[in-house]
CSV table of C-alpha atoms and ligand atoms in Angstrom, one decimal:
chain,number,residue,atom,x,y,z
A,1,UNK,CA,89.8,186.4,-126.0
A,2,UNK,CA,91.5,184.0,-125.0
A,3,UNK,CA,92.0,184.9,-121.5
A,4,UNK,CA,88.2,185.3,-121.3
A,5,UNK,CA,87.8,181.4,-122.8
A,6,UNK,CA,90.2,180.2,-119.9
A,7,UNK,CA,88.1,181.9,-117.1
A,8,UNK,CA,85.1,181.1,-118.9
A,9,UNK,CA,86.0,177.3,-118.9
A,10,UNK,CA,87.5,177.6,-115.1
A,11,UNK,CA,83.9,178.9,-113.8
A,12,UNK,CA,82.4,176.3,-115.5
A,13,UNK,CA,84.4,173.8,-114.4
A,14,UNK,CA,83.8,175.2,-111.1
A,15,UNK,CA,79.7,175.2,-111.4
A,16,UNK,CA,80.1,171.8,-112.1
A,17,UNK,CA,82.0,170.5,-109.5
A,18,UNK,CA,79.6,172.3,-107.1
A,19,UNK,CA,76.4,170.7,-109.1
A,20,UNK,CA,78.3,167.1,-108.2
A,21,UNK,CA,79.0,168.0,-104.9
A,22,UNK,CA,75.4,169.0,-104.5
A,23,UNK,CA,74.4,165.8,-105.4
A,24,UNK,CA,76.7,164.1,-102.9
A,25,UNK,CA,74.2,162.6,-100.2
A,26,UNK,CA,74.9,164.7,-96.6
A,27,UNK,CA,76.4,161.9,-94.2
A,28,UNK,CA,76.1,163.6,-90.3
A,29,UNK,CA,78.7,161.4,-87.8
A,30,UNK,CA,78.0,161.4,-83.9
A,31,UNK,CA,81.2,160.6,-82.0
A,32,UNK,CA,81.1,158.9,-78.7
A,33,UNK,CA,84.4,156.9,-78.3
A,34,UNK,CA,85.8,153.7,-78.1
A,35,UNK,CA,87.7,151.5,-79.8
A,36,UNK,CA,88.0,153.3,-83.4
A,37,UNK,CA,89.0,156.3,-81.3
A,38,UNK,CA,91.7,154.5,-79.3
A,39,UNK,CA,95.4,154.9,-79.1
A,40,UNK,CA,97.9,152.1,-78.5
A,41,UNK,CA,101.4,152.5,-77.2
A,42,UNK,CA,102.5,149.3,-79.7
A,43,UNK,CA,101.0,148.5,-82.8
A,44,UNK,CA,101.2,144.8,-82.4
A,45,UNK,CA,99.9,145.1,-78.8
A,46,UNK,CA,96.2,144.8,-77.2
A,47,UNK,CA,96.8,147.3,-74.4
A,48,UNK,CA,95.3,151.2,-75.1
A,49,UNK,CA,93.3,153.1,-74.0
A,50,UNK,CA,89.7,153.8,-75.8
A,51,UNK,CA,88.0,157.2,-76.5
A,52,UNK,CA,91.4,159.1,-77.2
A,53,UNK,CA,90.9,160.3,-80.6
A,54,UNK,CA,88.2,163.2,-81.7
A,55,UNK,CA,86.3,163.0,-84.3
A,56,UNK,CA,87.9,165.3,-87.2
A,57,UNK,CA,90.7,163.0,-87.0
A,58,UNK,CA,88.5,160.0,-87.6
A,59,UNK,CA,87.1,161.7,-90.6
A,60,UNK,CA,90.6,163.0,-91.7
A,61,UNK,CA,91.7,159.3,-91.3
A,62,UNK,CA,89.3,158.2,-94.2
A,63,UNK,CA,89.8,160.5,-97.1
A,64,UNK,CA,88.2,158.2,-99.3
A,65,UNK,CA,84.5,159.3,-97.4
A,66,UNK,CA,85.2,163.0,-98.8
A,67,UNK,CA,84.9,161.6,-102.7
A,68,UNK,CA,81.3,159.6,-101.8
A,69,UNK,CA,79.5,162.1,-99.5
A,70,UNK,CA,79.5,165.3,-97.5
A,71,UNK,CA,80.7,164.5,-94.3
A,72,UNK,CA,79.8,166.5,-91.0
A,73,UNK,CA,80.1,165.1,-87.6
A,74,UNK,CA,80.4,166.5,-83.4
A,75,UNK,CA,81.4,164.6,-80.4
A,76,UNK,CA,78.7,163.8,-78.1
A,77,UNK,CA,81.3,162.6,-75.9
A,78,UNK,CA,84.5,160.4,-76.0
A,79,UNK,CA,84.2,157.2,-73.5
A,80,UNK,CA,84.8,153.5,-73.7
A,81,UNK,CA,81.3,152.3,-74.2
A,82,UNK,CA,81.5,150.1,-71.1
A,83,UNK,CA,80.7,153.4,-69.2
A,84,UNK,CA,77.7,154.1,-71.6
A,85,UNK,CA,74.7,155.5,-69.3
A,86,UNK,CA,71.3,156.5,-69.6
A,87,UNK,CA,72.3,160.1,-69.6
A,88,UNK,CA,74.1,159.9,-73.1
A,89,UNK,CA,71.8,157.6,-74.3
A,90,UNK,CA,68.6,160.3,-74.0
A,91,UNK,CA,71.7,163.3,-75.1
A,92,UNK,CA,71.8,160.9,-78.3
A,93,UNK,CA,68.3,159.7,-79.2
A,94,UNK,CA,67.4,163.3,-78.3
A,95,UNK,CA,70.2,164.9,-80.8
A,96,UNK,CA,69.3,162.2,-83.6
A,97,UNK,CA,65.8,162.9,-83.6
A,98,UNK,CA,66.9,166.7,-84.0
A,99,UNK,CA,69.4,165.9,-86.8
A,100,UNK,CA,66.8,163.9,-89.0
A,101,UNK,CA,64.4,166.8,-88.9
A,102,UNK,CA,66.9,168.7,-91.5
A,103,UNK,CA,66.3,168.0,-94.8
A,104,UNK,CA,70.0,168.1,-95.7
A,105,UNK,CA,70.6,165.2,-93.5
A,106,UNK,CA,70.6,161.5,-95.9
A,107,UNK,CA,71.8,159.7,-92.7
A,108,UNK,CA,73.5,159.7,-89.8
A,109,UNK,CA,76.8,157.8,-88.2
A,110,UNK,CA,77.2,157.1,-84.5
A,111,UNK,CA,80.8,155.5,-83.7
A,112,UNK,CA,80.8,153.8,-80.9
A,113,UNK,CA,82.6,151.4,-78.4
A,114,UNK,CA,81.9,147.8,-79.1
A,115,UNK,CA,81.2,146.7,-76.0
A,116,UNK,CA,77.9,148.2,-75.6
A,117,UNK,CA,77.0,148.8,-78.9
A,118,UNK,CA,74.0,146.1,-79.3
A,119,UNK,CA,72.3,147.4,-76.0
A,120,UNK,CA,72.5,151.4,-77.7
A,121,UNK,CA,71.7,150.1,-81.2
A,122,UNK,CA,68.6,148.5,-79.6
A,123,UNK,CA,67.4,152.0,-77.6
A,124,UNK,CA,68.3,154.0,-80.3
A,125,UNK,CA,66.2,151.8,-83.0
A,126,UNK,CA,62.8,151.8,-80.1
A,127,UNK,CA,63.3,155.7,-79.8
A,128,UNK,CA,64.2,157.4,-82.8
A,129,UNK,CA,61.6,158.3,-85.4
A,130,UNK,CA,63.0,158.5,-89.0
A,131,UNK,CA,63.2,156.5,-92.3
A,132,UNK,CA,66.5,157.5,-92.9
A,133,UNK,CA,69.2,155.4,-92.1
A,134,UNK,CA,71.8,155.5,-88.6
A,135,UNK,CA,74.2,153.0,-88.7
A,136,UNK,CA,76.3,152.4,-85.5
A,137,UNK,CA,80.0,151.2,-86.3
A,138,UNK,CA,82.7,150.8,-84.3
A,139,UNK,CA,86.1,149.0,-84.3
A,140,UNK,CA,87.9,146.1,-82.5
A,141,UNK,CA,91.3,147.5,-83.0
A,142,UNK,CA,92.7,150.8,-82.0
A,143,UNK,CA,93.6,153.6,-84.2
A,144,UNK,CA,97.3,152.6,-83.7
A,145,UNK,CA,97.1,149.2,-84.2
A,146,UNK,CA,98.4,147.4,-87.5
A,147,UNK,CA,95.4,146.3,-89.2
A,148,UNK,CA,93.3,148.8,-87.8
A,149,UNK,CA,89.7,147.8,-88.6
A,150,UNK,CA,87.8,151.4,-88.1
A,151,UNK,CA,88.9,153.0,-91.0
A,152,UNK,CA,87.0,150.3,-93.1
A,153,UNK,CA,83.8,150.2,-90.6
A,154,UNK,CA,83.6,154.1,-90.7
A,155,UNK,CA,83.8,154.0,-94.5
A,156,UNK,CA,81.4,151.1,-94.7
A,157,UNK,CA,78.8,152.5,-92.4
A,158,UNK,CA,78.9,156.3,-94.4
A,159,UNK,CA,78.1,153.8,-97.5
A,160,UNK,CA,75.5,152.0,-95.7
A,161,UNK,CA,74.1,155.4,-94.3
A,162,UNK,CA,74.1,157.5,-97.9
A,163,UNK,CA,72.4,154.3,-99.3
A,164,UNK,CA,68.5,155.2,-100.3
A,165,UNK,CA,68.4,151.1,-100.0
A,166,UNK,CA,68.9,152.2,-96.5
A,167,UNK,CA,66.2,153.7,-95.7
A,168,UNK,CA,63.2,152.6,-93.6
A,169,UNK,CA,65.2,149.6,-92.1
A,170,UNK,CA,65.4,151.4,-88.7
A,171,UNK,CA,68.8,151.2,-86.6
A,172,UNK,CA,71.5,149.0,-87.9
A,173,UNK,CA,75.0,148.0,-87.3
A,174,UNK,CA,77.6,147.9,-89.7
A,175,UNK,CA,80.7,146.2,-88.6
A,176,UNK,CA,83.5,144.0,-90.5
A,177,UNK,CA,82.0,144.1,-94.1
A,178,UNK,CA,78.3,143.1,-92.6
A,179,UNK,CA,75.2,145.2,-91.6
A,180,UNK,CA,72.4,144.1,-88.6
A,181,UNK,CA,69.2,144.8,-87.3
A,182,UNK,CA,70.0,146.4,-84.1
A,183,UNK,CA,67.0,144.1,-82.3
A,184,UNK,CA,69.4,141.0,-83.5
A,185,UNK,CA,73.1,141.9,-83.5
A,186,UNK,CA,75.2,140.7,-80.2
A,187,UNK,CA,78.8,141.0,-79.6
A,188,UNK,CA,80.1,137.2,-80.3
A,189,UNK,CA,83.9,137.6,-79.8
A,190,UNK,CA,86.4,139.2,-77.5
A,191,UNK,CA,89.0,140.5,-79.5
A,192,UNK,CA,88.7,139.4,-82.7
A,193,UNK,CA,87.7,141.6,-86.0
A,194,UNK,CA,84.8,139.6,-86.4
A,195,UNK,CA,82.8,140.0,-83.8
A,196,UNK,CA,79.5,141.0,-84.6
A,197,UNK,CA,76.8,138.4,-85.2
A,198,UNK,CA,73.5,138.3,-85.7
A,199,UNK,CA,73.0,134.3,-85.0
A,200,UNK,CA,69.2,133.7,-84.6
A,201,UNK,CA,69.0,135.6,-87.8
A,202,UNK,CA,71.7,136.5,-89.9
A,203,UNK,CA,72.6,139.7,-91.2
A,204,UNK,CA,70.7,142.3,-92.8
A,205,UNK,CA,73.4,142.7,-95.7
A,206,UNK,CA,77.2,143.4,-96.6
A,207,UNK,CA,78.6,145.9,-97.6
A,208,UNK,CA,81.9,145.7,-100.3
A,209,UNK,CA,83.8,147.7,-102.5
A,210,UNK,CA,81.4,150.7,-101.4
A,211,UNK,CA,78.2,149.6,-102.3
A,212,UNK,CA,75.6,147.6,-99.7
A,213,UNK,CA,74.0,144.6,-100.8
A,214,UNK,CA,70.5,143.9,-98.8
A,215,UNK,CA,69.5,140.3,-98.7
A,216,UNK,CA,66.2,141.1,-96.8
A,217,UNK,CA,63.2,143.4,-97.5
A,218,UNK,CA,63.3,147.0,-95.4
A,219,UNK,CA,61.4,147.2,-92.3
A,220,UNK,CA,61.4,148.9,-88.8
A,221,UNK,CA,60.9,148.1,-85.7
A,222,UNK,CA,57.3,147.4,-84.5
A,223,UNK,CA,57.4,149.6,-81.6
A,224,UNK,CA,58.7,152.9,-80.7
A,225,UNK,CA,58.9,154.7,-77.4
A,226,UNK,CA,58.6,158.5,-76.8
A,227,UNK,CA,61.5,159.6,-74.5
A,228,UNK,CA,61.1,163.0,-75.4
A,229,UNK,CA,61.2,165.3,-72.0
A,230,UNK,CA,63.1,162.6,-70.1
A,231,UNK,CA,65.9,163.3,-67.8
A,232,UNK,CA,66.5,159.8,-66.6
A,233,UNK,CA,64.9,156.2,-67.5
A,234,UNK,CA,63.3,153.6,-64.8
A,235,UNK,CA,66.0,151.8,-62.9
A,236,UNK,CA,66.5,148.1,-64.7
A,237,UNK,CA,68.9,145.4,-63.3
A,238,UNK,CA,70.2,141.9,-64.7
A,239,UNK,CA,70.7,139.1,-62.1
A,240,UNK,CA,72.8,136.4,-63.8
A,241,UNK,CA,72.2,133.1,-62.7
A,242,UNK,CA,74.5,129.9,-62.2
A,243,UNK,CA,74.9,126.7,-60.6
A,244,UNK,CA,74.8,127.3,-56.8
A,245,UNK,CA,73.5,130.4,-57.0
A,246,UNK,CA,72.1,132.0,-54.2
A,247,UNK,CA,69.5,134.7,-52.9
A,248,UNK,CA,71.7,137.2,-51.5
A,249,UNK,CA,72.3,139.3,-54.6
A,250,UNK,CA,68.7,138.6,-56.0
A,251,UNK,CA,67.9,140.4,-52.7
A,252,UNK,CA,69.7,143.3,-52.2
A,253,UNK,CA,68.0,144.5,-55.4
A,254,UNK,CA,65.0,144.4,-53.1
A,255,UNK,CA,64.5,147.7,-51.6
A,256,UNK,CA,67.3,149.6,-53.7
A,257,UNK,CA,64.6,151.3,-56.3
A,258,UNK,CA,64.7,148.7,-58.9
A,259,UNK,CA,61.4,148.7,-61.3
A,260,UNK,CA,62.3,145.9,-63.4
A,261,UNK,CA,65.0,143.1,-62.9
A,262,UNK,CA,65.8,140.6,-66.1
A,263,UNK,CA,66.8,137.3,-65.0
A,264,UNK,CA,69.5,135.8,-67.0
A,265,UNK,CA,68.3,132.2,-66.4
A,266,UNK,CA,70.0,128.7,-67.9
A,267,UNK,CA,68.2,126.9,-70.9
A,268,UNK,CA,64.8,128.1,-71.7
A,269,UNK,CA,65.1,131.2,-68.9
A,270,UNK,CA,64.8,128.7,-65.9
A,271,UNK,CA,65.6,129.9,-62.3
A,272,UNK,CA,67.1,128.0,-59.3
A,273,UNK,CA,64.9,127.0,-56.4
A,274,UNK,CA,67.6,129.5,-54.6
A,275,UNK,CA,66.1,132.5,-55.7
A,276,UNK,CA,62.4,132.0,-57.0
A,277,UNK,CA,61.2,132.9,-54.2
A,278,UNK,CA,63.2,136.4,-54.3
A,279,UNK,CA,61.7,136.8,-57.9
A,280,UNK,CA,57.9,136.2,-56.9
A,281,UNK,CA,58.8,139.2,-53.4
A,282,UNK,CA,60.1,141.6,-56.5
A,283,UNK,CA,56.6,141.0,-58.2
A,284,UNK,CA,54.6,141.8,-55.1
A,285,UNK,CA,56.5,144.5,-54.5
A,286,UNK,CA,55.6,145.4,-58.1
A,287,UNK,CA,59.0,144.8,-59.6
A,288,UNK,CA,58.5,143.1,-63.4
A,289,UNK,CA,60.7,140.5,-63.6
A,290,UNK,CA,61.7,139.3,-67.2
A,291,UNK,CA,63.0,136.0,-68.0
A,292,UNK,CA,65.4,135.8,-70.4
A,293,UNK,CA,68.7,133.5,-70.5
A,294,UNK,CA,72.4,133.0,-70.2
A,295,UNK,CA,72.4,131.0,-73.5
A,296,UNK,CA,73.4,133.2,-76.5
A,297,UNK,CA,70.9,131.8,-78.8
A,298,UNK,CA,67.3,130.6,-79.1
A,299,UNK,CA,63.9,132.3,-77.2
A,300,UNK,CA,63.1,132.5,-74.0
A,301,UNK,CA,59.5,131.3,-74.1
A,302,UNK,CA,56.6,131.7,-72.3
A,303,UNK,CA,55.1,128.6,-69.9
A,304,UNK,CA,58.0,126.2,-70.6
A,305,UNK,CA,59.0,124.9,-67.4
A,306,UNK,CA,58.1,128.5,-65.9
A,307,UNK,CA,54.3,129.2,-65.1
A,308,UNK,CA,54.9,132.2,-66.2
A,309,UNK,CA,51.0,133.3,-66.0
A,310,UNK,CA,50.8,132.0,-62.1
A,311,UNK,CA,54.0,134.3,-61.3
A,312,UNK,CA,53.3,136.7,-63.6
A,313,UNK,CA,56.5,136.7,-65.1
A,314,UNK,CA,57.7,138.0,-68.7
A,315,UNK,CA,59.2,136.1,-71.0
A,316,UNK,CA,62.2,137.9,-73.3
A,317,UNK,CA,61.0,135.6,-76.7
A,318,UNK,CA,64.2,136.3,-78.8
A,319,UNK,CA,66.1,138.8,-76.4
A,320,UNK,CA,69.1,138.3,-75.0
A,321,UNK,CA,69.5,139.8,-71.2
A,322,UNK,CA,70.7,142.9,-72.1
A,323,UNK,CA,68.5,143.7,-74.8
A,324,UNK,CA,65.6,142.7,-72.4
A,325,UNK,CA,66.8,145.5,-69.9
A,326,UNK,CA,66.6,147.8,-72.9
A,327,UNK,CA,63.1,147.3,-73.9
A,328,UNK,CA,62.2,146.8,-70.2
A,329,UNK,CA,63.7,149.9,-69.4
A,330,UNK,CA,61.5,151.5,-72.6
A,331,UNK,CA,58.3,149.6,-71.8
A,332,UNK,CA,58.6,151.1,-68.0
A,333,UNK,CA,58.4,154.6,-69.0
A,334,UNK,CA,54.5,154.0,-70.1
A,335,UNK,CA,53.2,150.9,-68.5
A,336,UNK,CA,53.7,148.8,-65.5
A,337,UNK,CA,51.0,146.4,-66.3
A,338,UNK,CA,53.1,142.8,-66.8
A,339,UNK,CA,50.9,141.6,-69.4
A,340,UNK,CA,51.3,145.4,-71.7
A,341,UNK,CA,55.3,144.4,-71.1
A,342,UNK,CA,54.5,140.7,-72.6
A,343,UNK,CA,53.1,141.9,-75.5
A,344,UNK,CA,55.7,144.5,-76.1
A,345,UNK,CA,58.2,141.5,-75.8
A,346,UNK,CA,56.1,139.1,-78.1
A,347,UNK,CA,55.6,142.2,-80.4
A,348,UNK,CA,59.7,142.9,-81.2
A,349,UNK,CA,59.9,139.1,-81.7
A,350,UNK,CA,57.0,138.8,-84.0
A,351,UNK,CA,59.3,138.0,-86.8
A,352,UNK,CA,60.6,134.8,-85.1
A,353,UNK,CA,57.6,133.8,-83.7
B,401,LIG,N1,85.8,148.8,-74.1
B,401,LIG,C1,85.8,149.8,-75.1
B,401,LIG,C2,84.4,150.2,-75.7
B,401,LIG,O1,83.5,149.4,-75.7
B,401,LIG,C3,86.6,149.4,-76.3
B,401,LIG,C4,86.1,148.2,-77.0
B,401,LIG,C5,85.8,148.5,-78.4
B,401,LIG,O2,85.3,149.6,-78.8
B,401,LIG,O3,85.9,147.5,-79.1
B,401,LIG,O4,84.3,151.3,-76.0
């Protein structure tokens, strides 16, 4: 009798512990490198080498994401994010948009490189359709370092992507305690642990002691592009501008299958009497030129000391150069009409505006 209570009380114990897990939101993590998968040869040092470490042994590194969700997660691939391509963007929008699709899926977690991570935060947030959350996190320290920041980032973002305040907020970015939009977030700092910024904004929310905090009302973002059946993406360059500057880079992009080129101007997107000319060829030629600027805060706005209407030039309103490529990139995959691009740049910015 009493044997039978004691298995009795063990398969109970048992039924409930699979009832909690049950009820354990289903966290999905999509590996692609970088810093939180780097190895150091000195823990004190800044030299290693990112995209070294797969991603079981990030999970197995944060035990603590075992006792708050079901954790899954596969490598998509294992690179420093400065080599981040179209390719692996389209392999990950394209996985994603599979992923939401099961029902057992709450969220999903890409880790990521830090160097890139604003431009892929941005695609992904145009591209995939979904309420539920996928948060990009990443690290500025390597696995091996003292002080290693990814642990923390890849337990916050799990929190912020089992969250149901999460949801229908589109593609964020949770790094160092703080979660973005992915249309606002930039990389502000080299090295150090706080380097992600939203500055003509501020953040969406924190995250701390495993809860997210939102300070702003959900919402996604106001466009979204279908890249489904896509092998490659229009071919979208950045001239940089500069005192001095002259025509002969501006020009080479003439005639090497270009569709769009951003200018990073100074100030309010302005361009040197060096290469205007260069920029109103590309529009004959049927190149969309974007103006954007070098100055990591504040719009780009339309008929400042540009006429943009006369040159027919687009004007990147609150996005930086490389978030311009990504929505010019985007915008050329269904229109080439420069007016239809403006709109789509006025549209993302509507909230500043
Ligand atoms: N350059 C590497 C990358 O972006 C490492 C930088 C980082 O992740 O912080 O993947």
């Amino acid at each position: 009798m009493k044997r039978l209570a004691s298995i009795l009380a063990a398969a109970l114990l048992i039924l409930i512990s699979h009832i909690a897990l049950g009820q354990k939101p289903n966290v999905y993590i999509l590996a692609t490198g970088g810093t939180i998968a780097g190895t150091g040869a000195s823990s004190t040092g800044t030299a290693y080498s990112a995209g070294q470490v797969a991603i079981q042994t990030l999970i197995d590194a944060v035990p603590q994401i075992q006792d708050i969700v079901q954790v899954r997660g596969e490598q998509v691939v294992n690179i420093g994010s400065q080599d981040m391509s179209d390719e692996v963007w389209l392999r990950l929008v394209e996985r994603i948009n599979e992923l939401v699709q099961d029902p057992d899926i709450d969220g999903i977690v890409v880790t990521h490189g830090t160097d890139t991570m604003e431009e892929t935060a941005l695609f992904l947030d145009l591209t995939v359709q979904t309420s539920k959350p996928v948060v990009l996190t990443g690290a500025m320290r390597p696995s091996t370092a003292l002080s290693a920041d990814g642990p923390l980032n890849l337990f916050n973002a799990v929190v912020v992507a089992a969250s149901q305040d999460s949801r229908d907020r589109g593609v964020m970015v949770a790094m160092n305690g703080q979660v973005h939009a992915a249309a606002q977030v930039i990389k502000m700092h080299t090295t150090s642990v706080e380097s992600f910024a939203s500055p003509n904004a501020g953040p969406l929310g924190t995250v701390l002691n495993g809860k997210v905090n939102y300070q702003t009302a959900p919402g996604h973002a106001p466009l979204h592009f279908d890249v489904s059946g896509l092998r490659t993406l229009p071919k979208v360059g950045i001239i940089y501008s500069h005192s001095g500057i002259n025509a002969d880079m501006a020009n080479a992009m003439l005639g090497a299958g270009y569709q769009g080129i951003v200018h990073a101007g100074v100030g309010n997107g302005n361009i040197h009497k060096a290469i205007f000319h260069v920029l109103d060829k590309a529009r004959a030629n049927g190149i969309i030129v974007v103006r954007s600027s070098r100055v990591p805060t504040g719009p780009t706005t339309l008929e400042n000391e540009v006429d943009d209407e006369a040159h027919q030039f687009v004007a990147s309103q609150w996005l930086n150069p490389q978030k311009a490529r990504v929505l010019l990139i985007l915008s050329l995959t269904c229109t080439h009409d420069w007016q239809q691009i403006q709109e789509y740049f006025n549209t993302i910015s509507t909230i500043h505006i």
